[in-house]
Coordinates of C-alpha atoms in Angstrom, one line a residue:
M1 CA -26.8 57.4 19.4
T2 CA -28.1 55.3 16.5
K3 CA -24.7 55.3 14.9
N4 CA -23.0 54.1 18.1
F5 CA -25.7 51.5 18.6
L6 CA -25.1 50.1 15.1
I7 CA -21.4 49.9 15.6
T8 CA -21.8 48.1 18.9
L9 CA -24.3 45.7 17.3
V10 CA -21.8 44.9 14.5
I11 CA -19.1 44.2 17.0
V12 CA -21.3 41.9 19.0
L13 CA -22.4 40.0 15.9
C14 CA -18.9 39.6 14.7
S15 CA -17.8 38.4 18.1
S16 CA -20.6 35.9 18.2
L17 CA -19.8 34.6 14.8
C18 CA -16.1 34.2 15.7
C19 CA -17.0 32.4 18.9
G20 CA -19.3 30.1 17.0
Q21 CA -16.7 29.1 14.4
T22 CA -14.8 26.0 15.4
L23 CA -11.1 26.4 14.7
P24 CA -8.9 23.4 14.0
T25 CA -6.4 24.6 16.6
D26 CA -9.2 24.4 19.3
I27 CA -10.0 20.7 18.7
Q28 CA -8.5 18.3 21.2
F29 CA -7.7 14.9 19.7
V30 CA -7.8 11.9 22.1
R31 CA -6.3 8.5 21.1
Q32 CA -8.9 5.7 21.0
A33 CA -7.1 2.7 19.6
S34 CA -4.0 1.4 17.9
K35 CA -3.3 -1.7 15.7
R36 CA -0.7 -3.0 13.4
I37 CA -1.8 -5.3 10.6
I38 CA 0.8 -8.0 9.9
F39 CA -0.1 -10.5 7.1
D40 CA -3.5 -10.9 8.8
S41 CA -5.5 -13.6 7.1
N42 CA -8.6 -11.7 7.9
Q43 CA -7.2 -8.7 6.0
S44 CA -6.6 -10.5 2.7
I45 CA -8.5 -11.0 -0.6
P46 CA -8.3 -14.4 -2.2
L47 CA -7.0 -15.0 -5.7
A48 CA -6.5 -18.7 -5.6
S49 CA -5.9 -21.6 -3.1
F50 CA -5.1 -25.2 -2.8
S51 CA -6.8 -26.9 0.2
P52 CA -6.1 -30.7 0.3
S53 CA -9.2 -31.5 2.3
Q54 CA -11.4 -29.8 -0.4
T55 CA -9.7 -31.2 -3.5
I56 CA -11.4 -33.8 -5.6
G57 CA -10.1 -34.7 -9.0
M58 CA -6.6 -33.3 -8.4
P59 CA -5.1 -34.3 -11.8
I60 CA -7.6 -31.9 -13.4
M61 CA -7.8 -29.2 -10.7
N62 CA -4.0 -29.1 -10.1
P63 CA -2.1 -30.9 -12.9
I64 CA 1.3 -32.2 -12.2
T65 CA 4.3 -31.8 -14.6
Q66 CA 7.3 -34.1 -14.0
L67 CA 10.7 -32.4 -14.8
G68 CA 12.9 -35.5 -15.1
K69 CA 13.0 -39.2 -15.7
D70 CA 12.2 -39.9 -12.1
S71 CA 8.8 -39.0 -10.8
V72 CA 7.7 -37.1 -7.8
D73 CA 4.6 -38.6 -6.0
F74 CA 1.8 -36.2 -5.1
K75 CA -1.0 -37.5 -2.9
I76 CA -3.6 -36.2 -0.4
H77 CA -3.1 -38.0 2.9
E78 CA -4.9 -37.2 6.2
G79 CA -5.9 -33.8 5.0
T80 CA -2.4 -32.7 3.8
L81 CA -0.6 -32.7 0.4
Q82 CA 2.2 -35.3 0.7
I83 CA 5.0 -35.0 -1.8
D84 CA 7.5 -37.9 -1.9
S85 CA 10.7 -37.7 -4.0
K86 CA 13.6 -40.1 -4.8
N87 CA 16.8 -39.7 -6.7
N88 CA 16.6 -35.9 -6.8
A89 CA 13.4 -35.8 -8.8
A90 CA 11.6 -32.5 -9.5
A91 CA 8.1 -31.6 -10.4
L92 CA 5.5 -28.7 -10.7
M93 CA 2.0 -28.5 -9.6
W94 CA -0.3 -26.0 -11.2
L95 CA -1.7 -23.5 -8.8
A96 CA -3.0 -20.3 -10.3
G97 CA -2.6 -17.5 -12.8
F98 CA 0.0 -14.9 -12.1
N99 CA -0.1 -11.6 -10.3
P100 CA 3.2 -9.8 -9.5
F101 CA 1.5 -7.9 -6.6
A102 CA 0.1 -10.9 -4.9
T103 CA 1.3 -12.8 -1.8
Y104 CA 2.0 -16.5 -2.2
N105 CA 1.7 -18.6 1.0
I106 CA 2.7 -22.2 1.8
D107 CA 1.5 -23.6 5.2
L108 CA 4.1 -26.3 5.9
G109 CA 3.8 -29.6 7.7
E110 CA 6.6 -32.1 8.2
I111 CA 9.7 -32.0 6.0
S112 CA 12.4 -34.6 5.7
G113 CA 15.4 -35.1 3.4
K114 CA 17.2 -32.6 1.3
G115 CA 15.5 -30.5 -1.4
K116 CA 14.0 -27.3 -2.7
L117 CA 10.5 -25.8 -2.4
G118 CA 8.8 -22.7 -3.7
F119 CA 7.1 -21.2 -6.8
Q120 CA 7.7 -21.1 -10.5
F121 CA 6.3 -18.3 -12.5
S122 CA 6.4 -18.9 -16.3
D123 CA 4.6 -19.0 -19.6
P124 CA 3.0 -22.3 -20.6
N125 CA 6.0 -23.2 -22.8
R126 CA 8.5 -22.3 -20.1
K127 CA 10.4 -20.0 -22.4
E128 CA 10.7 -17.5 -19.5
V129 CA 10.9 -19.1 -16.1
V130 CA 11.3 -17.4 -12.7
L131 CA 12.0 -19.6 -9.7
V132 CA 11.7 -18.2 -6.1
I133 CA 12.6 -21.1 -3.8
V134 CA 14.1 -22.1 -0.5
S135 CA 16.5 -25.0 -0.1
Y136 CA 16.6 -27.1 3.0
E137 CA 18.3 -30.1 4.6
N138 CA 16.7 -32.1 7.4
A139 CA 14.0 -29.4 7.8
V140 CA 16.7 -26.6 8.3
L141 CA 16.7 -23.7 6.0
V142 CA 19.9 -23.6 3.9
D143 CA 19.3 -20.9 1.3
A144 CA 16.7 -18.8 -0.5
E145 CA 17.2 -18.4 -4.3
Y146 CA 16.0 -16.4 -7.3
N147 CA 16.6 -18.2 -10.6
L148 CA 15.8 -16.7 -14.1
I149 CA 15.8 -19.2 -16.9
I150 CA 15.3 -18.1 -20.5
D151 CA 15.0 -20.6 -23.4
G152 CA 16.3 -23.3 -21.1
E153 CA 19.4 -21.4 -20.1
N154 CA 20.0 -20.2 -16.5
V155 CA 20.5 -16.5 -17.0
S156 CA 20.7 -15.6 -13.3
K157 CA 20.9 -17.7 -10.1
Q158 CA 21.3 -15.6 -7.0
S159 CA 20.9 -16.1 -3.3
M160 CA 18.3 -13.7 -1.8
M161 CA 18.7 -14.9 1.8
I162 CA 19.5 -12.0 4.1
Q163 CA 22.5 -12.1 6.4
G164 CA 22.5 -12.9 10.1
I165 CA 19.4 -15.0 10.4
G166 CA 21.2 -18.2 11.2
K167 CA 19.7 -21.5 10.1
P168 CA 16.0 -21.6 11.2
F169 CA 13.9 -24.7 11.1
L170 CA 11.6 -24.7 8.0
Q171 CA 8.3 -24.9 9.8
G172 CA 5.2 -22.8 9.9
K173 CA 4.3 -20.6 6.9
L174 CA 6.4 -19.4 4.0
I175 CA 5.2 -16.0 2.8
F176 CA 6.4 -14.8 -0.6
Q177 CA 5.3 -11.1 -0.7
M178 CA 5.5 -10.1 -4.4
L179 CA 6.0 -6.3 -4.9
G180 CA 5.9 -5.8 -8.6
S181 CA 9.6 -5.1 -9.0
G182 CA 10.9 -7.2 -6.1
L183 CA 9.9 -9.5 -3.3
N184 CA 10.2 -10.2 0.4
L185 CA 10.3 -13.7 1.8
F186 CA 9.1 -14.4 5.3
L187 CA 9.0 -17.4 7.6
Q188 CA 6.3 -17.4 10.3
D189 CA 6.2 -20.0 13.0
K190 CA 5.0 -19.0 16.4
E191 CA 5.7 -15.2 16.4
Y192 CA 5.4 -12.5 13.8
P193 CA 6.8 -13.3 10.3
K194 CA 10.6 -13.1 10.2
L195 CA 12.3 -11.9 7.0
I196 CA 14.6 -14.5 5.5
G197 CA 15.0 -13.2 1.9
Q198 CA 14.6 -10.1 -0.2
F199 CA 15.4 -9.3 -3.9
E200 CA 15.0 -6.8 -6.6
F201 CA 14.4 -8.3 -10.1
S202 CA 12.9 -5.7 -12.4
E203 CA 16.2 -5.1 -14.2
L204 CA 16.5 -8.9 -14.9
L205 CA 12.9 -9.5 -16.0
D206 CA 10.1 -7.0 -15.4
L207 CA 7.1 -9.0 -14.1
R208 CA 4.9 -5.9 -14.2
E209 CA 4.7 -6.2 -18.0
T210 CA 1.1 -6.9 -19.0
K211 CA 2.3 -9.4 -21.7
R212 CA 3.7 -11.6 -18.9
I213 CA 0.9 -11.1 -16.5
Q214 CA -1.6 -12.2 -19.1
K215 CA 0.2 -15.5 -20.0
F216 CA 2.3 -16.5 -16.9
Q217 CA 1.1 -19.2 -14.6
S218 CA 2.0 -19.9 -11.0
L219 CA 3.1 -23.4 -10.0
L220 CA 4.4 -25.1 -6.9
Y221 CA 7.9 -26.2 -7.4
T222 CA 9.6 -29.1 -5.6
S223 CA 12.7 -31.1 -5.9
A224 CA 14.2 -33.5 -3.3
E225 CA 16.5 -36.4 -2.6
N226 CA 14.7 -39.2 -0.8
G227 CA 12.5 -36.9 1.1
T228 CA 8.9 -36.0 2.0
I229 CA 7.2 -32.7 2.2
K230 CA 3.8 -32.3 3.8
I231 CA 1.8 -29.1 3.0
K232 CA -1.3 -28.1 4.9
D233 CA -2.5 -25.4 2.6
I234 CA -1.4 -23.1 -0.3
S235 CA -2.9 -19.7 -1.0
V236 CA -2.5 -16.7 -3.3
D237 CA -4.0 -13.5 -2.1
I238 CA -3.9 -9.7 -2.2
N239 CA -2.6 -8.9 1.2
A240 CA -2.4 -5.9 3.5
G241 CA 1.2 -6.7 4.3
M242 CA 3.1 -5.8 7.4
G243 CA 3.0 -2.0 7.5
L244 CA 0.5 0.8 6.4
A245 CA 1.2 4.4 5.8
D246 CA 0.2 7.5 3.7
I247 CA -3.4 7.4 5.0
R248 CA -5.8 9.7 3.0
A249 CA -9.6 9.7 2.9
M250 CA -11.1 9.3 -0.5
T251 CA -13.4 12.2 -1.3
Y252 CA -15.8 13.8 -3.7
E253 CA -14.5 16.5 -6.1
N254 CA -15.1 19.3 -3.6
G255 CA -13.0 17.6 -0.8
E256 CA -15.9 16.2 1.2
P257 CA -15.0 12.7 2.5
I258 CA -16.9 9.8 1.0
L259 CA -19.2 8.3 3.6
D260 CA -20.7 5.4 1.7
G261 CA -22.4 2.4 3.3
G262 CA -21.7 3.9 6.7
R263 CA -18.0 3.7 6.1
I264 CA -15.2 6.2 5.4
W265 CA -12.9 5.1 2.5
Y266 CA -9.1 5.5 2.7
T267 CA -6.1 4.9 0.5
M268 CA -3.0 3.6 2.3
S269 CA 0.4 2.5 1.1
I270 CA 0.9 -1.2 1.7
R271 CA 4.6 -1.5 2.7
G272 CA 7.1 -3.8 1.1
R273 CA 10.5 -2.4 1.9
G274 CA 12.0 0.7 0.2
L275 CA 10.9 2.4 -2.9
P276 CA 9.6 1.3 -5.4
N277 CA 8.1 -1.6 -3.5
P278 CA 4.9 -0.3 -1.8
L279 CA 1.4 -0.9 -3.2
Q280 CA -1.6 1.4 -3.3
G281 CA -4.2 -0.2 -0.9
V282 CA -7.8 0.8 -0.3
F283 CA -9.4 0.4 3.1
S284 CA -12.7 1.3 4.8
M285 CA -13.8 1.9 8.4
N286 CA -17.0 2.6 10.2
P287 CA -16.0 5.9 11.9
S288 CA -18.0 5.1 15.0
V289 CA -15.7 2.2 15.8
F290 CA -12.2 0.9 14.8
D291 CA -12.9 -1.9 12.3
I292 CA -10.3 -1.3 9.5
K293 CA -11.1 -3.5 6.5
F294 CA -8.8 -4.1 3.6
E295 CA -10.9 -3.7 0.4
G296 CA -8.4 -3.9 -2.5
I297 CA -5.4 -2.5 -4.3
I298 CA -5.0 -0.1 -7.3
V299 CA -2.3 -0.3 -9.9
F300 CA -1.7 2.3 -12.6
D301 CA -1.5 1.9 -16.4
R302 CA 0.4 4.6 -18.3
E303 CA -0.3 2.6 -21.5
D304 CA 3.4 1.6 -21.8
G305 CA 2.9 -2.1 -21.2
L306 CA 3.4 -2.0 -17.4
W307 CA 1.1 -2.1 -14.4
R308 CA 2.7 0.3 -12.0
N309 CA 2.6 0.3 -8.2
E310 CA 2.4 4.1 -7.4
V311 CA 1.4 5.2 -3.9
A312 CA 0.6 8.3 -1.8
S313 CA -2.5 8.9 -3.9
H314 CA -5.6 11.0 -3.5
I315 CA -8.6 9.5 -5.2
F316 CA -11.9 11.4 -5.6
Y317 CA -15.2 10.7 -7.2
D318 CA -16.3 13.5 -9.5
R319 CA -20.1 13.5 -9.3
R320 CA -20.3 15.9 -12.3
D321 CA -19.2 13.2 -14.8
S322 CA -19.5 10.1 -12.7
T323 CA -15.8 9.3 -12.9
W324 CA -13.2 8.3 -10.4
K325 CA -10.2 10.6 -10.6
G326 CA -7.1 11.5 -8.6
I327 CA -3.4 12.3 -8.4
T328 CA -0.8 9.8 -7.5
T329 CA 3.0 10.0 -6.9
G330 CA 5.1 8.3 -9.5
F331 CA 7.4 6.3 -7.2
S332 CA 7.6 3.5 -9.7
A333 CA 10.2 5.6 -11.5
Y334 CA 12.7 4.1 -9.1
A335 CA 12.2 0.7 -10.7
K336 CA 13.0 1.9 -14.3
K337 CA 16.2 3.5 -15.3
G338 CA 15.8 6.9 -17.0
E339 CA 12.4 7.7 -15.5
K340 CA 11.8 10.8 -13.3
K341 CA 9.6 11.0 -10.3
Q342 CA 6.5 13.1 -10.9
L343 CA 2.8 13.5 -10.1
L344 CA 0.4 11.6 -12.3
A345 CA -3.3 12.3 -13.1
V346 CA -5.3 9.0 -12.8
E347 CA -8.9 8.1 -13.7
S348 CA -11.3 5.2 -14.1
K349 CA -15.0 4.7 -14.7
K350 CA -14.8 1.5 -12.6
D351 CA -15.1 2.0 -8.9
P352 CA -11.5 1.4 -7.8
R353 CA -12.3 0.7 -4.1
F354 CA -12.8 -3.1 -4.5
G355 CA -10.6 -6.0 -5.3
F356 CA -7.9 -5.5 -8.0
S357 CA -8.3 -2.3 -9.9
I358 CA -6.4 -0.6 -12.7
M359 CA -6.6 3.2 -13.2
K360 CA -5.3 5.0 -16.3
A361 CA -2.4 7.3 -15.5
R362 CA -0.7 10.1 -17.4
P363 CA 1.8 12.9 -16.7
M364 CA 0.4 16.3 -15.7
G365 CA 3.5 18.5 -16.0
Q366 CA 4.6 18.2 -12.3
V367 CA 8.0 16.5 -12.7
G368 CA 10.5 16.4 -9.9
D369 CA 10.8 15.6 -6.2
I370 CA 7.2 16.3 -5.4
E371 CA 4.8 14.0 -3.5
D372 CA 1.8 13.6 -1.2
P373 CA -0.8 15.4 -3.4
H374 CA -4.3 16.3 -2.2
I375 CA -6.6 17.9 -4.9
I376 CA -10.0 19.6 -4.5
F377 CA -12.2 21.6 -6.8
D378 CA -12.8 24.9 -5.0
E379 CA -16.5 25.6 -5.8
K380 CA -16.3 29.2 -4.6
D381 CA -13.3 30.2 -6.8
G382 CA -14.0 27.7 -9.7
K383 CA -10.4 26.4 -9.5
Y384 CA -8.7 23.1 -8.9
R385 CA -6.1 23.3 -6.1
I386 CA -3.5 20.8 -5.0
L387 CA -1.8 20.9 -1.7
T388 CA 1.5 18.9 -2.0
C389 CA 5.1 18.7 -0.8
E390 CA 8.0 19.8 -2.9
N391 CA 11.6 19.2 -2.0
S392 CA 13.0 22.7 -1.6
D393 CA 15.9 22.3 0.9
G394 CA 13.7 19.6 2.5
Y395 CA 10.0 18.8 1.7
K396 CA 7.8 21.9 2.2
A397 CA 4.1 22.3 1.6
I398 CA 3.0 24.3 -1.5
I399 CA -0.4 24.9 -3.2
L400 CA -0.8 24.6 -7.0
E401 CA -3.8 26.0 -8.9
S402 CA -5.3 25.3 -12.3
D403 CA -8.5 25.6 -14.3
D404 CA -8.2 21.8 -15.2
W405 CA -7.9 18.9 -12.8
D406 CA -5.1 17.1 -14.8
K407 CA -2.9 19.8 -16.2
G408 CA -1.7 23.5 -16.2
F409 CA -1.0 23.8 -12.4
K410 CA 1.0 26.8 -11.2
K411 CA 2.2 27.5 -7.6
I412 CA 0.2 30.1 -5.8
A413 CA 1.4 29.6 -2.2
G414 CA 4.3 28.3 -0.3
P415 CA 6.7 26.8 0.4
V416 CA 6.1 27.0 4.2
K417 CA 9.0 27.2 6.6
Q418 CA 8.4 23.8 8.3
N419 CA 9.2 20.4 7.0
S420 CA 6.1 18.8 5.5
T421 CA 4.5 15.5 4.8
G422 CA 1.1 14.0 4.4
T423 CA -0.4 17.3 3.3
S424 CA -4.2 17.4 3.2
I425 CA -7.0 20.0 2.8
Q426 CA -9.8 19.5 5.3
R427 CA -13.1 21.2 6.0
I428 CA -13.6 22.2 9.6
D429 CA -17.0 23.7 10.4
G430 CA -17.6 24.7 6.8
K431 CA -14.1 26.3 6.3
L432 CA -11.1 24.8 4.5
Y433 CA -7.7 24.4 6.2
C434 CA -4.4 22.8 5.3
F435 CA -2.8 20.2 7.6
S436 CA 0.7 18.8 7.4
G437 CA 2.8 16.4 9.3
S438 CA 6.4 17.3 9.9
S439 CA 9.8 16.3 11.4
E440 CA 9.3 18.9 14.1
R441 CA 7.3 16.8 16.5
E442 CA 4.2 18.7 15.6
I443 CA 1.3 18.6 13.1
F444 CA 1.0 22.0 11.6
I445 CA -2.2 23.8 10.5
Y446 CA -2.2 26.4 7.8
S447 CA -4.8 28.7 6.3
Y448 CA -6.3 27.9 2.9
P449 CA -5.3 28.8 0.2
D450 CA -2.4 31.1 1.3
L451 CA -0.7 28.7 3.7
K452 CA -0.3 31.1 6.6
E453 CA 0.7 29.3 9.8
L454 CA -2.2 29.1 12.3
G455 CA -0.9 26.7 14.9
T456 CA -0.6 23.0 15.6
M457 CA -2.9 20.1 16.4
K458 CA -3.7 19.3 20.0
M459 CA -3.2 15.5 20.7
D460 CA -2.8 13.3 23.6
L461 CA -0.5 10.3 23.0
P462 CA 0.7 11.2 19.5
P463 CA 1.9 8.3 17.3
W464 CA 5.5 8.8 18.3
D465 CA 7.8 8.9 21.4
K466 CA 11.0 10.8 22.1
Q467 CA 13.0 8.6 19.7
A468 CA 10.6 7.9 16.9
N469 CA 10.3 9.8 13.6
T470 CA 7.3 12.2 13.7
R471 CA 6.6 12.7 10.0
V472 CA 3.1 11.2 10.1
W473 CA 0.0 12.0 8.0
P474 CA -2.7 13.8 10.1
N475 CA -5.8 12.8 8.0
V476 CA -8.5 14.7 9.8
V477 CA -12.2 14.0 8.8
E478 CA -15.3 15.9 10.0
L479 CA -18.4 13.7 10.6
P480 CA -22.1 14.5 10.5
D481 CA -24.2 14.5 13.7
G482 CA -24.8 11.1 15.3
Y483 CA -21.2 9.9 15.8
P484 CA -19.3 9.6 19.1
A485 CA -17.0 12.4 17.9
K486 CA -17.4 15.3 15.5
Y487 CA -13.9 14.7 14.2
I488 CA -11.7 11.7 13.7
A489 CA -8.0 11.4 12.7
L490 CA -6.6 8.1 11.4
M491 CA -2.7 8.2 11.6
M492 CA 0.2 5.9 11.3
D493 CA 3.5 5.7 13.2
R494 CA 7.0 5.5 11.6
I495 CA 8.2 2.2 13.2
N496 CA 9.9 0.1 10.6
Y497 CA 9.3 -3.7 10.4
P498 CA 12.2 -5.6 12.1
G499 CA 14.8 -7.5 10.1
I500 CA 14.6 -5.6 6.8
Q501 CA 18.0 -4.8 5.3
G502 CA 18.9 -1.8 3.4
P503 CA 16.8 1.3 2.6
Q504 CA 13.2 0.8 3.8
W505 CA 9.9 2.5 4.6
T506 CA 8.1 -0.4 6.2
Y507 CA 6.1 1.5 8.9
G508 CA 3.6 1.4 10.5
A509 CA 0.7 0.8 12.9
L510 CA -2.6 2.6 12.7
Y511 CA -3.9 5.0 15.4
L512 CA -7.5 6.3 15.7
Y513 CA -8.2 9.7 17.5
H514 CA -11.5 11.3 18.4
G515 CA -11.6 15.1 18.2
H516 CA -13.8 17.3 20.4

């Protein structure tokens, strides 16, 4: 009797424990909000600006350099910068230092005559000069150009205007989105910004080289024949761009999400076209609402004289030695011949969440077509583990393990059968699970650390429709008591920005889900 009673008691207790354990496959995620950030001025971080109504002492604040025997007249008139030219004169107005990852904006007023307008990036002696400019006639856009001048000789002069845009009026705002190894040029009037130019220039002159960043200056360039340009405002900022993706919560070393100042902190890729053009952005959000805030960008220094724009990173704060660490995907290899894509270990004593940050980066032995890493220190087993995607007849989730966070990783599980992307390790009700987006119109859930398939996420209104690509990042976060939902998921869609030509990854909008 006693034996049977004990057996029954054990069965009841086990059943009770199983019923009390929340399984990720039991959580129902309900969409709360969606938003696409498109060169939002409220989502930008200022580096420099020229505001005519707030300029006193312009010859000192913004010195003018005349480039020919005839002068260009610069004056502030009725709250605008008015530039008058005769006889095809040209000039420069100093604006700022130089940042190859910044966005340069010109808010245009009236334009008359025939001329060119844009930016010059150069050293003070103009030994190396890069011109990114538009040409116009009677306020109609004629061309967009990239010019490289070295020691006074024009080495490269190429049109960067895309085909099929017609001849739009040059009015509204010119947006030069610098992308480290290339740029996009947009014109925004009454609707969303329309792409009018794009270019890759890293093989001509690599503007990511620190020796250039440290000495180059940014200047407004203008040349015209008997014309007038009125400019309302000029700004240089770090901008959240026109598409966000690769969303991952920043964590502590054991995988717990950082909830600091009442906000969850995320890394996201700021889109710029195809690879290697995205930038690693940092964002925050109060998880009780939907107030996404752009906080900064991170570039990576491999101590080879370049600041690199890697993306799809996982950044964590290691409380044991008070250091920010992480793993990033070396997509910048696509901008430099002979380099191979690989995972990189990154670290910094400086908090990289704010403004413009640089993290040291180094190879960690994971070379090849591998991406989307998520690393944790498993306190129970005393091991570092990385959930990542490796291209093995398509991208598939695998788990790597090591005694060290930055080297010595060996595969211990996977690949899974399903296509994988945005792989992440999340803690649900005290237990770790692996999540992965896919091309199969499902978000898959696997056991940790052996990657056994457990099922799929339950969602209403997923961030796709019958036609859209479904390889999204699930990014599930468990919250403490006191929030409207125990779980949130911040995802993106895969809708590319209109008008981009050639290979591109310019998605997407952001979607917030509550899980119950």
